[in-house]
Amino acid sequence: MAAAAAAFCPSFFFSLSSITDSEGKNDNEISTLNRFRNPGSLLLLRHCRGTRISCSSTASDPTGVHHHQQLKSRRPPEENIREEACRRDEANASHGFSACYVPFDAPADTAETYSLDDVVYRSRSGGLLDVRHNLSALKRFPGSHWRALFDSRVGRTTWPYGSGVWSKKEFVLPEIDPDHIVSLFEGNSNLFWAERLGRDHLGGMPDLWVKHCGISHTGSFKDLGMTVLVSQVNRLRSAPLNRPIAGVGCASTGDTSAALSAYCAAAGIPAIVFLPTDRISLAQLVQPIANGATVLSIDTDFDGCMRLIREVTAELPIYLANSLNSLRLEGQKTAAIEILQQFDWEVPDWVIVPGGNLGNIYAFYKGFEMCRELELVDRVPRLVCAQAANANPLYLYYKSGWADFKPMVAADTFASAIQIGDPVSIDRAVFALKATDGIVEEATEEELMDAMSLADRTGMFACPHTGVALAALFKLRERGVINTNDRTIVVSTAHGLKFSQSKVAYHSKEIANMTCQYANPPVHVKANFGAVMDVLKKKLEGMG
Ligand SMILES: Cc1ncc(COP(=O)(O)O)c(C=O)c1O
Ligand SMILES: N[C@@H](CCOP(=O)(O)O)C(=O)O
C-alpha cells in the first residue's frame, strides 16, 4: 500500500528548496520517515506538478483501493520518463552545485582547474586529475537533507533518479541535463548478508556483508562509472556543444570493455575496445562483440593495451574511458554511499575491495569521505585493498612501508580482471589507504579459488576477484585484525557467471598444484534406478 501510494506521488517532485512543515522538517524527510517508520499507517502529503494532493490510508484499509481514484497519475500516457524529467527540471532552481577537474590532491585554492566539458585526462605536470565538487554549495543543505533526498529516490522509475548512481546526481555530475544521461538503471545493488559464511567459517561473524556490485547490467561494478562517463560524452557530442568525438575507447581486462560497449550501444555512440589476447574470459569477450563495439584483440597484456589506448586517444578523436579518466570514479563512488544508505547511514568498520588498476579503492574512499564532509555520517570505515599475489604491485609497495613502488609484469591469475602490473591509479590508492588507516592484503591462486568456492557453498556465486577479497578477510580474521563483531563489507566486483570457466576447472580438479578442497564434481550415473539408488545411499551415509 505504501509502495503504491509512493509510486503515484513520488517525492522527487520537490525542488531541493522544498516545502518545510511547521516543525521545520522538509517534505522529503517527512515522507521518508513515514514510509520507513510507519509503513502500515501512512499519511503522505505531496506536491505533484505543483498540485497539492492528499493521499491517505490507514491500517484499517490495507488495500488502499478506496484511495486509488484520489491519486493522480504521474505523467500523461504519451509522455516518456525523459520528457517528464525535462518538465520537472525546468521548475527546479539551480543551487550553484557544480564540479570541475583539478590536479589530484591539489590544494583548495589551486588555480589549475578544468571544466568537465574539456577533454583532459592529465594535469599540467602529467599527474592524475580529480573531480572536485563545490562543497560550499552542497553544504548549504544539512546532512539530514541529503540522506532524506537520496532515500526518497531509491528504486523508482523516475528519470534519472531510479538509477543508484543518478539518485545521487548532485554529488556526481550536478550540472548535466537529465536528457543527456545514458543510464541503464544501474546501482541499487544487493547487500548480501553472508550469514552462513560468517557464522560457520569466520568464527561467528554476525555482521558480515557482501556488496554485490557485480549483480548489475553488464555483470560488474564498471556500470556505475560508465553511466557517468558515457553520459558526459553524450553531452559533449550533442547540441549546443557538438564536440567532434568520434567514439569512446578503452583498454580492458574484460569488464570495462563490457560496460563501455553496452552504454555506448544504448546511446548510439561507437565504442572501441583493446583486449589482451587470451587473457579474458569467453563471457567477457562476447559482451562487446554482441554490443557491436570494434574489438581489437592485441598480443600483449592489459598494461600493454593501456599504453596503446593512451597513445591512440592522444592522436584520434576517441574519448578515453578507463579510470585514468576521473569521471568514472564519480559514478563508482556511489557504491560507497549506497552501503551507508543500506545501513541507515551507519558507518561499517571495514570495507574490503579487490584492486587492479586501483581506481575503485579510491572511488570508495571518495564516496565515504564526501558523506563525512557533508555530515551525512561522522566517520569513514577502514579500507582494505586485496590483490592477487600474481599481480601485487600495491601489496609490495605497502609492505615496503610505502618506500618503493615498482611496476611489474603481472603473472597469470584466475582473477584475470586484476592481472595488472602498472596500475594507473597507484597515487589515488595510496592516498585512500593512508587516509583510512587502510591495509593491503594478497591472496595466492589457491587461497582465492578456495575462498571463492567456499563462499559459493554458502549460497553465493562469487567471481575470483571476490575470492581475493574473501581470502584477505580470512587472513585478517586469523590475525585478529578484523574482530568477530566488526561490521565488515566485502565488495564483490563481478558476477560469477562471467568466470564459469575457472569454476569448471576448479570443480574438475584440473588445476596443476591445487588441491581444490571444495571441488564438487558431478557424479556420472547409469540411467537405471539401482545405480541412482546406490549413489544416493552412499551419499546419505556420508552425510549421516
Ligand atoms: C571484476 C573486477 N574486480 C576488481 C577490479 C579492480 O578494480 P580497479 O581496477 O579499480 O582496482 C576490476 C578491474 O580492474 C575488475 O574488473
Ligand atoms: N578490470 C578492468 C581493468 C581496467 O580498469 P579501469 O577501471 O581503469 O577501466 C577492466 O575490466 O578492464
Coordinates of C-alpha atoms and ligand atoms in Angstrom, one line a residue:
M1 CA 0.0 0.0 0.0
A2 CA 2.7 2.4 1.0
A3 CA 4.6 1.5 -2.2
A4 CA 1.6 2.0 -4.3
A5 CA 0.9 5.4 -2.8
A6 CA 4.5 6.4 -3.1
A7 CA 4.6 5.3 -6.8
F8 CA 1.9 7.7 -7.6
C9 CA 3.1 10.5 -5.5
P10 CA 6.9 10.4 -5.8
S11 CA 8.8 12.8 -3.6
F12 CA 11.2 13.7 -6.3
F13 CA 8.7 16.3 -7.5
F14 CA 10.3 18.6 -5.0
S15 CA 12.9 21.0 -5.8
L16 CA 15.7 21.0 -3.3
S17 CA 14.4 24.1 -1.6
S18 CA 11.2 22.1 -1.0
I19 CA 8.3 22.7 1.4
T20 CA 9.0 23.0 5.0
D21 CA 6.4 22.0 7.6
S22 CA 5.6 23.8 10.8
E23 CA 8.3 21.8 12.7
G24 CA 10.9 22.8 10.1
K25 CA 11.3 19.3 8.6
N26 CA 11.3 19.3 4.8
D27 CA 8.7 17.3 3.0
N28 CA 11.2 14.7 1.8
E29 CA 12.1 14.0 5.4
I30 CA 8.5 13.7 6.4
S31 CA 7.6 11.3 3.6
T32 CA 10.8 9.2 4.1
L33 CA 10.1 9.0 7.9
N34 CA 6.5 8.0 7.2
R35 CA 7.4 5.4 4.7
F36 CA 10.2 3.8 6.7
R37 CA 9.0 4.1 10.2
N38 CA 5.3 3.6 9.9
P39 CA 4.6 1.8 6.6
G40 CA 1.3 0.2 7.8
S41 CA -0.3 3.5 8.7
L42 CA 0.8 6.1 6.2
L43 CA -0.1 9.7 5.7
L44 CA 1.6 11.2 2.7
L45 CA 1.3 14.8 1.7
R46 CA 2.9 15.6 -1.6
H47 CA 3.1 18.3 -4.2
C48 CA 2.9 16.7 -7.6
R49 CA 3.3 19.0 -10.6
G50 CA 2.5 21.9 -8.4
T51 CA -0.9 20.5 -7.4
R52 CA -1.2 19.6 -3.7
I53 CA -2.9 16.3 -3.4
S54 CA -3.7 14.4 -0.4
C55 CA -3.3 10.6 -0.2
S56 CA -4.3 8.9 3.0
S57 CA -4.8 5.4 4.1
T58 CA -4.8 3.7 7.4
A59 CA -4.2 0.3 8.8
S60 CA -7.9 -0.4 8.7
D61 CA -7.8 0.0 4.9
P62 CA -4.9 -2.2 4.0
T63 CA -5.6 -2.4 0.2
G64 CA -5.8 1.3 -0.4
V65 CA -8.4 0.6 -3.0
H66 CA -10.7 3.4 -1.9
H67 CA -7.9 5.9 -2.5
H68 CA -6.9 4.9 -6.0
Q69 CA -9.3 7.3 -7.6
Q70 CA -7.9 10.2 -5.5
L71 CA -4.4 9.6 -6.9
K72 CA -3.3 11.4 -10.0
S73 CA -1.0 9.7 -12.5
R74 CA 2.5 11.0 -12.6
R75 CA 2.6 11.8 -16.3
P76 CA 0.3 11.6 -19.2
P77 CA 0.5 8.3 -21.2
E78 CA 2.1 9.9 -24.2
E79 CA 5.0 11.4 -22.1
N80 CA 8.1 9.2 -21.5
I81 CA 10.3 9.5 -18.4
R82 CA 12.9 11.7 -20.1
E83 CA 10.3 14.2 -21.1
E84 CA 8.8 14.0 -17.6
A85 CA 12.3 14.8 -16.2
C86 CA 12.8 17.8 -18.5
R87 CA 9.5 19.2 -17.5
R88 CA 10.3 18.7 -13.8
D89 CA 13.8 20.1 -14.1
E90 CA 12.6 23.4 -15.7
A91 CA 10.9 24.1 -12.4
N92 CA 13.9 23.3 -10.3
A93 CA 16.2 26.1 -9.2
S94 CA 19.9 25.8 -9.7
H95 CA 21.6 25.8 -6.3
G96 CA 25.1 26.5 -7.6
F97 CA 26.0 22.8 -7.5
S98 CA 29.0 22.3 -9.8
A99 CA 32.2 20.3 -10.3
C100 CA 35.4 20.7 -12.2
Y101 CA 38.7 18.9 -12.7
V102 CA 41.7 19.7 -10.5
P103 CA 45.1 18.1 -10.2
F104 CA 44.8 15.1 -7.9
D105 CA 45.4 16.2 -4.2
A106 CA 45.7 19.8 -5.3
P107 CA 45.3 22.5 -2.5
A108 CA 41.9 24.0 -2.1
D109 CA 42.9 27.3 -3.8
T110 CA 44.6 25.7 -6.8
A111 CA 44.4 27.9 -9.9
E112 CA 44.7 24.8 -12.2
T113 CA 41.1 23.9 -12.9
Y114 CA 39.4 22.5 -16.0
S115 CA 35.7 22.4 -17.0
L116 CA 34.2 18.9 -17.1
D117 CA 33.4 19.8 -20.7
D118 CA 37.2 19.8 -21.5
V119 CA 38.7 16.7 -22.9
V120 CA 41.6 16.3 -20.4
Y121 CA 42.9 13.3 -18.5
R122 CA 46.2 14.6 -17.0
S123 CA 47.2 17.7 -15.1
R124 CA 49.8 20.2 -16.5
S125 CA 52.5 18.3 -14.7
G126 CA 51.4 15.0 -16.1
G127 CA 49.7 13.8 -12.9
L128 CA 46.3 12.4 -12.2
L129 CA 43.2 14.6 -12.1
D130 CA 40.3 14.5 -9.7
V131 CA 36.7 15.8 -9.9
R132 CA 36.2 18.5 -7.3
H133 CA 32.7 19.5 -6.2
N134 CA 31.6 22.9 -5.0
L135 CA 31.2 21.7 -1.4
S136 CA 30.2 25.0 0.0
A137 CA 27.1 24.9 -2.3
L138 CA 26.3 21.4 -1.1
K139 CA 26.9 22.4 2.5
R140 CA 24.0 24.9 2.4
F141 CA 21.9 21.8 3.0
P142 CA 22.4 19.7 6.1
G143 CA 23.4 16.0 6.0
S144 CA 19.8 15.1 7.1
H145 CA 18.6 16.8 3.9
W146 CA 20.8 14.7 1.6
R147 CA 20.1 11.5 3.5
A148 CA 16.3 12.0 3.1
L149 CA 16.6 13.1 -0.5
F150 CA 18.7 10.1 -1.5
D151 CA 16.4 7.7 0.5
S152 CA 13.4 9.1 -1.2
R153 CA 14.7 8.2 -4.7
V154 CA 15.7 4.6 -4.2
G155 CA 14.5 2.0 -6.7
R156 CA 12.0 4.2 -8.6
T157 CA 11.3 4.7 -12.3
T158 CA 11.9 8.4 -12.3
W159 CA 14.4 9.6 -14.8
P160 CA 17.3 9.6 -13.9
Y161 CA 16.9 9.0 -10.1
G162 CA 15.8 5.4 -10.4
S163 CA 19.5 4.6 -11.0
G164 CA 21.6 4.1 -7.9
V165 CA 24.2 6.4 -9.4
W166 CA 21.9 9.2 -10.5
S167 CA 19.8 9.1 -7.3
K168 CA 22.9 10.9 -6.1
K169 CA 23.2 13.2 -9.1
E170 CA 24.0 16.3 -7.0
F171 CA 27.1 14.5 -5.7
V172 CA 28.1 13.0 -9.1
L173 CA 27.5 15.3 -12.1
P174 CA 25.3 18.1 -10.8
E175 CA 25.2 20.1 -14.0
I176 CA 24.4 17.5 -16.6
D177 CA 21.0 17.8 -18.2
P178 CA 18.9 14.7 -17.5
D179 CA 18.2 14.5 -21.2
H180 CA 21.9 13.7 -21.9
I181 CA 22.1 11.0 -19.3
V182 CA 22.7 7.4 -20.5
S183 CA 21.5 5.2 -17.8
L184 CA 20.6 1.5 -17.6
F185 CA 19.2 1.9 -14.1
E186 CA 22.4 0.7 -12.6
G187 CA 23.3 0.6 -9.0
N188 CA 21.0 -0.2 -6.1
S189 CA 22.8 -3.5 -5.8
N190 CA 22.1 -6.1 -3.2
L191 CA 23.9 -6.1 0.1
F192 CA 24.0 -9.8 0.8
W193 CA 24.1 -10.8 4.5
A194 CA 26.7 -13.6 4.5
E195 CA 25.1 -15.2 7.4
R196 CA 26.5 -18.8 6.9
L197 CA 29.9 -17.8 5.8
G198 CA 30.3 -15.5 8.8
R199 CA 28.8 -17.9 11.3
D200 CA 30.4 -21.2 10.2
H201 CA 33.7 -20.2 8.6
L202 CA 34.8 -17.0 10.1
G203 CA 34.5 -17.7 13.8
G204 CA 30.9 -16.5 14.2
M205 CA 31.0 -13.1 12.5
P206 CA 27.4 -11.9 12.7
D207 CA 27.8 -8.7 10.7
L208 CA 29.4 -9.8 7.5
W209 CA 28.0 -8.5 4.2
V210 CA 28.9 -8.8 0.6
K211 CA 28.1 -5.8 -1.6
H212 CA 27.1 -7.4 -4.9
C213 CA 28.3 -4.7 -7.3
G214 CA 28.6 -7.5 -10.0
I215 CA 24.8 -8.1 -10.0
S216 CA 24.4 -5.4 -12.5
H217 CA 23.6 -4.7 -16.1
T218 CA 26.9 -5.9 -17.6
G219 CA 27.9 -8.0 -14.6
S220 CA 30.4 -5.8 -12.9
F221 CA 30.8 -2.5 -10.9
K222 CA 32.1 -0.8 -14.1
D223 CA 28.5 0.1 -15.0
L224 CA 28.5 2.6 -12.1
G225 CA 31.3 4.6 -13.6
M226 CA 30.4 4.1 -17.2
T227 CA 27.0 5.6 -17.0
V228 CA 28.7 8.8 -15.9
L229 CA 31.4 8.8 -18.5
V230 CA 29.2 7.9 -21.4
S231 CA 26.6 10.5 -20.3
Q232 CA 29.2 13.2 -20.3
V233 CA 30.4 12.1 -23.8
N234 CA 26.7 12.2 -24.9
R235 CA 26.5 15.8 -23.6
L236 CA 29.7 16.7 -25.4
R237 CA 28.6 15.3 -28.7
S238 CA 25.1 16.9 -28.5
A239 CA 23.9 20.4 -29.2
P240 CA 24.9 23.0 -28.2
L241 CA 28.5 21.7 -27.6
N242 CA 28.6 19.5 -30.7
R243 CA 32.2 18.3 -30.0
P244 CA 33.7 16.1 -32.7
I245 CA 34.1 13.0 -30.6
A246 CA 34.0 10.1 -33.0
G247 CA 33.9 7.3 -30.4
V248 CA 34.9 6.1 -26.9
G249 CA 37.8 3.7 -26.3
C250 CA 39.3 1.7 -23.5
A251 CA 41.9 -1.0 -22.7
S252 CA 40.3 -3.7 -20.7
T253 CA 40.7 -7.0 -18.8
G254 CA 37.0 -7.6 -19.7
D255 CA 34.7 -5.7 -17.5
T256 CA 35.4 -2.1 -18.6
S257 CA 35.0 -3.1 -22.2
A258 CA 31.7 -4.8 -21.5
A259 CA 30.3 -1.8 -19.7
L260 CA 31.6 0.7 -22.3
S261 CA 30.2 -1.3 -25.1
A262 CA 26.7 -1.6 -23.5
Y263 CA 26.4 2.1 -22.6
C264 CA 27.7 3.2 -26.0
A265 CA 25.3 0.9 -27.7
A266 CA 22.4 2.3 -25.7
A267 CA 23.4 5.8 -26.7
G268 CA 24.3 5.1 -30.3
I269 CA 28.0 6.1 -29.8
P270 CA 30.8 4.0 -31.4
A271 CA 32.9 2.0 -28.9
I272 CA 36.5 0.8 -29.5
V273 CA 38.0 -1.8 -27.1
F274 CA 41.5 -3.1 -26.8
L275 CA 41.7 -6.5 -25.2
P276 CA 44.7 -8.6 -24.3
T277 CA 44.5 -11.8 -26.4
D278 CA 43.7 -14.9 -24.4
R279 CA 43.7 -13.1 -21.1
I280 CA 40.0 -12.5 -20.6
S281 CA 37.1 -14.9 -20.1
L282 CA 34.9 -16.0 -23.0
A283 CA 31.8 -14.4 -21.4
Q284 CA 33.6 -11.1 -21.2
L285 CA 34.9 -11.3 -24.8
V286 CA 31.5 -11.9 -26.2
Q287 CA 30.0 -8.9 -24.4
P288 CA 31.5 -6.1 -26.6
I289 CA 31.2 -8.3 -29.7
A290 CA 27.4 -8.6 -29.0
N291 CA 27.0 -4.9 -28.3
G292 CA 28.6 -4.0 -31.7
A293 CA 31.9 -2.5 -30.4
T294 CA 35.0 -2.5 -32.5
V295 CA 37.0 -5.2 -30.7
L296 CA 40.8 -5.3 -31.1
S297 CA 42.4 -8.4 -29.6
I298 CA 46.0 -7.4 -29.1
D299 CA 49.0 -9.7 -28.4
T300 CA 50.1 -8.1 -25.2
D301 CA 48.9 -7.9 -21.6
F302 CA 46.5 -5.3 -20.1
D303 CA 49.3 -2.9 -19.3
G304 CA 50.4 -3.0 -23.0
C305 CA 46.8 -2.4 -24.1
M306 CA 46.6 0.6 -21.7
R307 CA 49.8 2.1 -23.1
L308 CA 48.4 1.8 -26.6
I309 CA 45.0 3.3 -25.9
R310 CA 46.6 6.3 -24.2
E311 CA 48.7 6.9 -27.3
V312 CA 45.7 6.4 -29.7
T313 CA 43.4 8.7 -27.8
A314 CA 46.1 11.4 -27.8
E315 CA 46.0 11.2 -31.7
L316 CA 42.5 10.4 -32.7
P317 CA 39.1 11.9 -31.6
I318 CA 38.4 9.0 -29.4
Y319 CA 37.5 9.7 -25.8
L320 CA 39.3 7.6 -23.1
A321 CA 37.0 5.5 -20.9
N322 CA 39.5 3.9 -18.5
S323 CA 39.6 5.1 -14.9
L324 CA 42.5 7.3 -15.6
N325 CA 39.6 9.5 -16.6
S326 CA 38.4 10.6 -13.2
L327 CA 34.8 11.0 -14.3
R328 CA 34.4 7.2 -14.0
L329 CA 35.2 7.3 -10.3
E330 CA 32.4 9.8 -9.7
G331 CA 29.9 7.0 -10.6
Q332 CA 31.8 4.3 -8.8
K333 CA 31.9 6.2 -5.5
T334 CA 28.1 5.9 -5.3
A335 CA 28.6 2.2 -4.2
A336 CA 30.1 3.5 -1.0
I337 CA 27.2 6.0 -0.5
E338 CA 24.8 3.1 -1.2
I339 CA 26.4 1.0 1.5
L340 CA 25.9 3.8 4.1
Q341 CA 22.3 4.2 2.9
Q342 CA 21.7 0.4 3.2
F343 CA 22.8 0.6 6.9
D344 CA 20.5 3.6 7.6
W345 CA 23.6 5.8 7.4
E346 CA 25.6 3.9 10.0
V347 CA 29.3 3.5 9.0
P348 CA 30.7 0.0 8.8
D349 CA 34.0 -0.9 10.4
W350 CA 35.7 -2.4 7.3
V351 CA 35.3 -2.4 3.6
I352 CA 37.4 -4.9 1.5
V353 CA 37.9 -4.1 -2.2
P354 CA 39.8 -6.2 -4.7
G355 CA 42.3 -3.9 -6.6
G356 CA 43.8 -4.0 -10.1
N357 CA 44.1 -0.6 -11.9
L358 CA 43.3 0.8 -8.4
G359 CA 40.6 3.3 -9.3
N360 CA 37.9 1.6 -7.4
I361 CA 39.6 1.7 -3.9
Y362 CA 39.9 5.5 -4.3
A363 CA 36.3 5.7 -5.5
F364 CA 35.1 4.0 -2.3
Y365 CA 37.2 6.4 -0.2
K366 CA 35.8 9.3 -2.1
G367 CA 32.2 8.3 -1.6
F368 CA 32.7 7.7 2.1
E369 CA 34.7 10.9 2.6
M370 CA 32.2 13.1 0.8
C371 CA 29.5 11.8 3.0
R372 CA 31.6 12.5 6.1
E373 CA 32.5 16.0 4.9
L374 CA 28.9 16.9 4.1
E375 CA 27.8 15.4 7.5
L376 CA 25.7 12.6 6.2
V377 CA 27.9 10.4 8.5
D378 CA 30.5 11.2 11.1
R379 CA 33.5 9.0 10.1
V380 CA 34.8 6.7 7.3
P381 CA 35.4 3.0 7.5
R382 CA 38.9 1.4 7.3
L383 CA 39.6 0.2 3.8
V384 CA 41.4 -3.0 2.7
C385 CA 42.7 -3.4 -0.8
A386 CA 43.1 -7.1 -1.8
Q387 CA 45.4 -8.1 -4.6
A388 CA 46.2 -11.4 -6.3
A389 CA 49.7 -12.5 -5.3
N390 CA 50.5 -12.9 -9.0
A391 CA 49.7 -9.2 -9.7
N392 CA 50.5 -7.4 -6.4
P393 CA 52.5 -4.2 -7.0
L394 CA 50.4 -2.3 -4.4
Y395 CA 50.9 -5.0 -1.8
L396 CA 54.7 -5.0 -2.3
Y397 CA 54.7 -1.2 -2.1
Y398 CA 52.6 -1.3 1.1
K399 CA 55.0 -3.9 2.6
S400 CA 57.9 -1.6 1.8
G401 CA 56.3 1.0 4.1
W402 CA 55.3 3.0 1.0
A403 CA 59.0 3.4 0.3
D404 CA 59.5 1.8 -3.1
F405 CA 56.9 1.4 -5.9
K406 CA 57.9 -0.9 -8.7
P407 CA 55.6 -1.6 -11.6
M408 CA 55.8 -5.3 -12.6
V409 CA 54.8 -7.7 -15.3
A410 CA 51.7 -9.4 -13.8
A411 CA 51.6 -13.1 -14.0
D412 CA 48.5 -15.1 -15.0
T413 CA 45.8 -15.3 -12.3
F414 CA 42.3 -16.8 -12.2
A415 CA 41.4 -13.2 -11.0
S416 CA 42.1 -12.2 -14.6
A417 CA 40.4 -8.8 -14.4
I418 CA 43.0 -7.7 -11.9
Q419 CA 46.0 -9.0 -13.7
I420 CA 47.6 -5.6 -13.9
G421 CA 51.2 -4.7 -13.0
D422 CA 51.3 -1.0 -13.6
P423 CA 48.2 0.5 -12.1
V424 CA 47.3 4.0 -13.4
S425 CA 45.7 5.0 -10.1
I426 CA 48.5 4.0 -7.8
D427 CA 48.7 7.5 -6.2
R428 CA 44.9 7.6 -5.7
A429 CA 45.0 4.2 -3.9
V430 CA 47.9 5.1 -1.6
F431 CA 46.0 8.3 -0.7
A432 CA 42.8 6.4 0.1
L433 CA 44.6 3.8 2.2
K434 CA 46.6 6.3 4.2
A435 CA 43.5 8.4 4.9
T436 CA 41.6 5.5 6.2
D437 CA 44.3 3.7 8.2
G438 CA 44.0 1.1 5.5
I439 CA 45.6 -2.3 4.8
V440 CA 46.7 -4.1 1.7
E441 CA 46.5 -8.0 1.6
E442 CA 47.3 -10.5 -1.1
A443 CA 45.9 -14.0 -2.0
T444 CA 47.6 -16.8 -3.8
E445 CA 45.8 -18.7 -6.5
E446 CA 44.8 -21.5 -4.2
E447 CA 43.7 -19.1 -1.5
L448 CA 41.5 -17.1 -3.8
M449 CA 39.9 -20.1 -5.5
D450 CA 39.2 -21.8 -2.2
A451 CA 37.7 -18.6 -0.7
M452 CA 35.5 -18.2 -3.8
S453 CA 34.4 -21.8 -3.7
L454 CA 33.7 -21.8 0.0
A455 CA 31.6 -18.7 -0.4
D456 CA 29.7 -20.5 -3.2
R457 CA 28.9 -23.3 -0.8
T458 CA 27.2 -20.8 1.4
G459 CA 24.9 -19.6 -1.3
M460 CA 26.9 -17.1 -3.4
F461 CA 28.3 -17.5 -6.9
A462 CA 31.4 -15.4 -6.4
C463 CA 33.9 -14.4 -9.0
P464 CA 37.6 -15.0 -8.4
H465 CA 38.2 -11.3 -7.6
T466 CA 35.7 -11.5 -4.9
G467 CA 37.6 -14.6 -3.9
V468 CA 40.7 -12.4 -3.5
A469 CA 38.8 -10.1 -1.2
L470 CA 37.4 -13.0 0.8
A471 CA 40.8 -14.6 1.2
A472 CA 42.1 -11.3 2.6
L473 CA 39.2 -11.3 5.0
F474 CA 40.1 -14.8 6.2
K475 CA 43.7 -13.7 6.8
L476 CA 42.7 -10.6 8.6
R477 CA 40.4 -12.6 10.8
E478 CA 43.0 -15.2 11.6
R479 CA 45.5 -12.4 12.6
G480 CA 42.8 -10.8 14.8
V481 CA 42.9 -7.6 12.8
I482 CA 39.2 -7.8 12.0
N483 CA 37.2 -8.7 15.1
T484 CA 34.2 -11.0 15.4
N485 CA 31.7 -8.2 15.8
D486 CA 33.2 -5.8 13.3
R487 CA 30.7 -4.8 10.7
T488 CA 32.6 -5.9 7.5
I489 CA 31.7 -5.4 3.9
V490 CA 33.3 -7.5 1.1
V491 CA 32.9 -5.8 -2.2
S492 CA 32.0 -8.3 -4.9
T493 CA 33.1 -6.7 -8.2
A494 CA 31.8 -9.0 -10.9
H495 CA 29.2 -11.7 -11.5
G496 CA 30.5 -15.3 -11.0
L497 CA 28.8 -16.3 -14.3
K498 CA 31.4 -14.4 -16.2
F499 CA 34.1 -16.7 -14.8
S500 CA 32.4 -20.1 -15.0
Q501 CA 35.5 -21.5 -16.9
S502 CA 37.6 -21.1 -13.8
K503 CA 34.9 -22.7 -11.6
V504 CA 34.7 -25.6 -14.0
A505 CA 38.5 -26.1 -13.8
Y506 CA 38.3 -26.0 -10.0
H507 CA 35.5 -28.4 -9.7
S508 CA 37.0 -30.8 -12.2
K509 CA 40.2 -30.7 -10.2
E510 CA 42.1 -29.8 -13.3
I511 CA 44.3 -27.2 -11.9
A512 CA 48.0 -28.1 -11.5
N513 CA 49.4 -27.9 -8.0
M514 CA 46.0 -27.1 -6.4
T515 CA 44.1 -29.5 -4.1
C516 CA 40.8 -27.9 -4.9
Q517 CA 39.5 -28.8 -1.5
Y518 CA 35.9 -27.7 -2.1
A519 CA 35.6 -29.3 -5.5
N520 CA 32.2 -30.8 -6.1
P521 CA 32.3 -32.7 -9.4
P522 CA 29.1 -34.1 -10.9
V523 CA 28.6 -37.9 -10.5
H524 CA 28.1 -39.7 -13.7
V525 CA 25.4 -42.4 -13.2
K526 CA 23.9 -45.1 -15.5
A527 CA 20.3 -44.5 -16.4
N528 CA 18.8 -47.1 -14.1
F529 CA 17.0 -47.0 -10.7
G530 CA 19.5 -49.3 -8.9
A531 CA 22.6 -47.3 -10.0
V532 CA 20.9 -44.0 -8.9
M533 CA 19.9 -45.6 -5.5
D534 CA 23.4 -46.9 -4.9
V535 CA 24.9 -43.5 -5.4
L536 CA 22.3 -41.7 -3.2
K537 CA 22.6 -44.2 -0.3
K538 CA 26.3 -43.8 -0.2
K539 CA 25.9 -40.1 -0.2
L540 CA 23.3 -40.1 2.6
E541 CA 25.6 -42.4 4.7
G542 CA 28.4 -39.9 4.2
M543 CA 26.0 -37.1 5.4
G544 CA 24.8 -39.0 8.4
Ligands
LIG1 C1 36.0 -7.8 -11.5 C2 37.0 -6.8 -11.2 N1 37.3 -6.7 -9.9 C3 38.2 -5.8 -9.5 C4 38.8 -4.9 -10.4 C5 39.7 -3.9 -9.8 O1 39.3 -2.6 -9.9 P1 40.3 -1.4 -10.1 O2 41.0 -1.6 -11.4 O3 39.5 -0.2 -10.0 O4 41.3 -1.6 -8.9 C6 38.4 -4.9 -11.7 C7 39.1 -4.1 -12.7 O5 40.2 -3.7 -12.7 C8 37.5 -5.9 -12.1 O6 37.1 -6.0 -13.4
LIG2 N1 39.4 -4.6 -14.7 C1 39.4 -3.5 -15.6 C2 40.8 -3.0 -15.9 C3 40.8 -1.6 -16.4 O1 40.4 -0.8 -15.3 P1 39.8 0.7 -15.5 O2 38.9 0.8 -14.2 O3 40.9 1.6 -15.5 O4 39.0 0.8 -16.7 C4 38.7 -4.0 -16.8 O5 37.7 -4.7 -16.7 O6 39.0 -3.7 -17.9

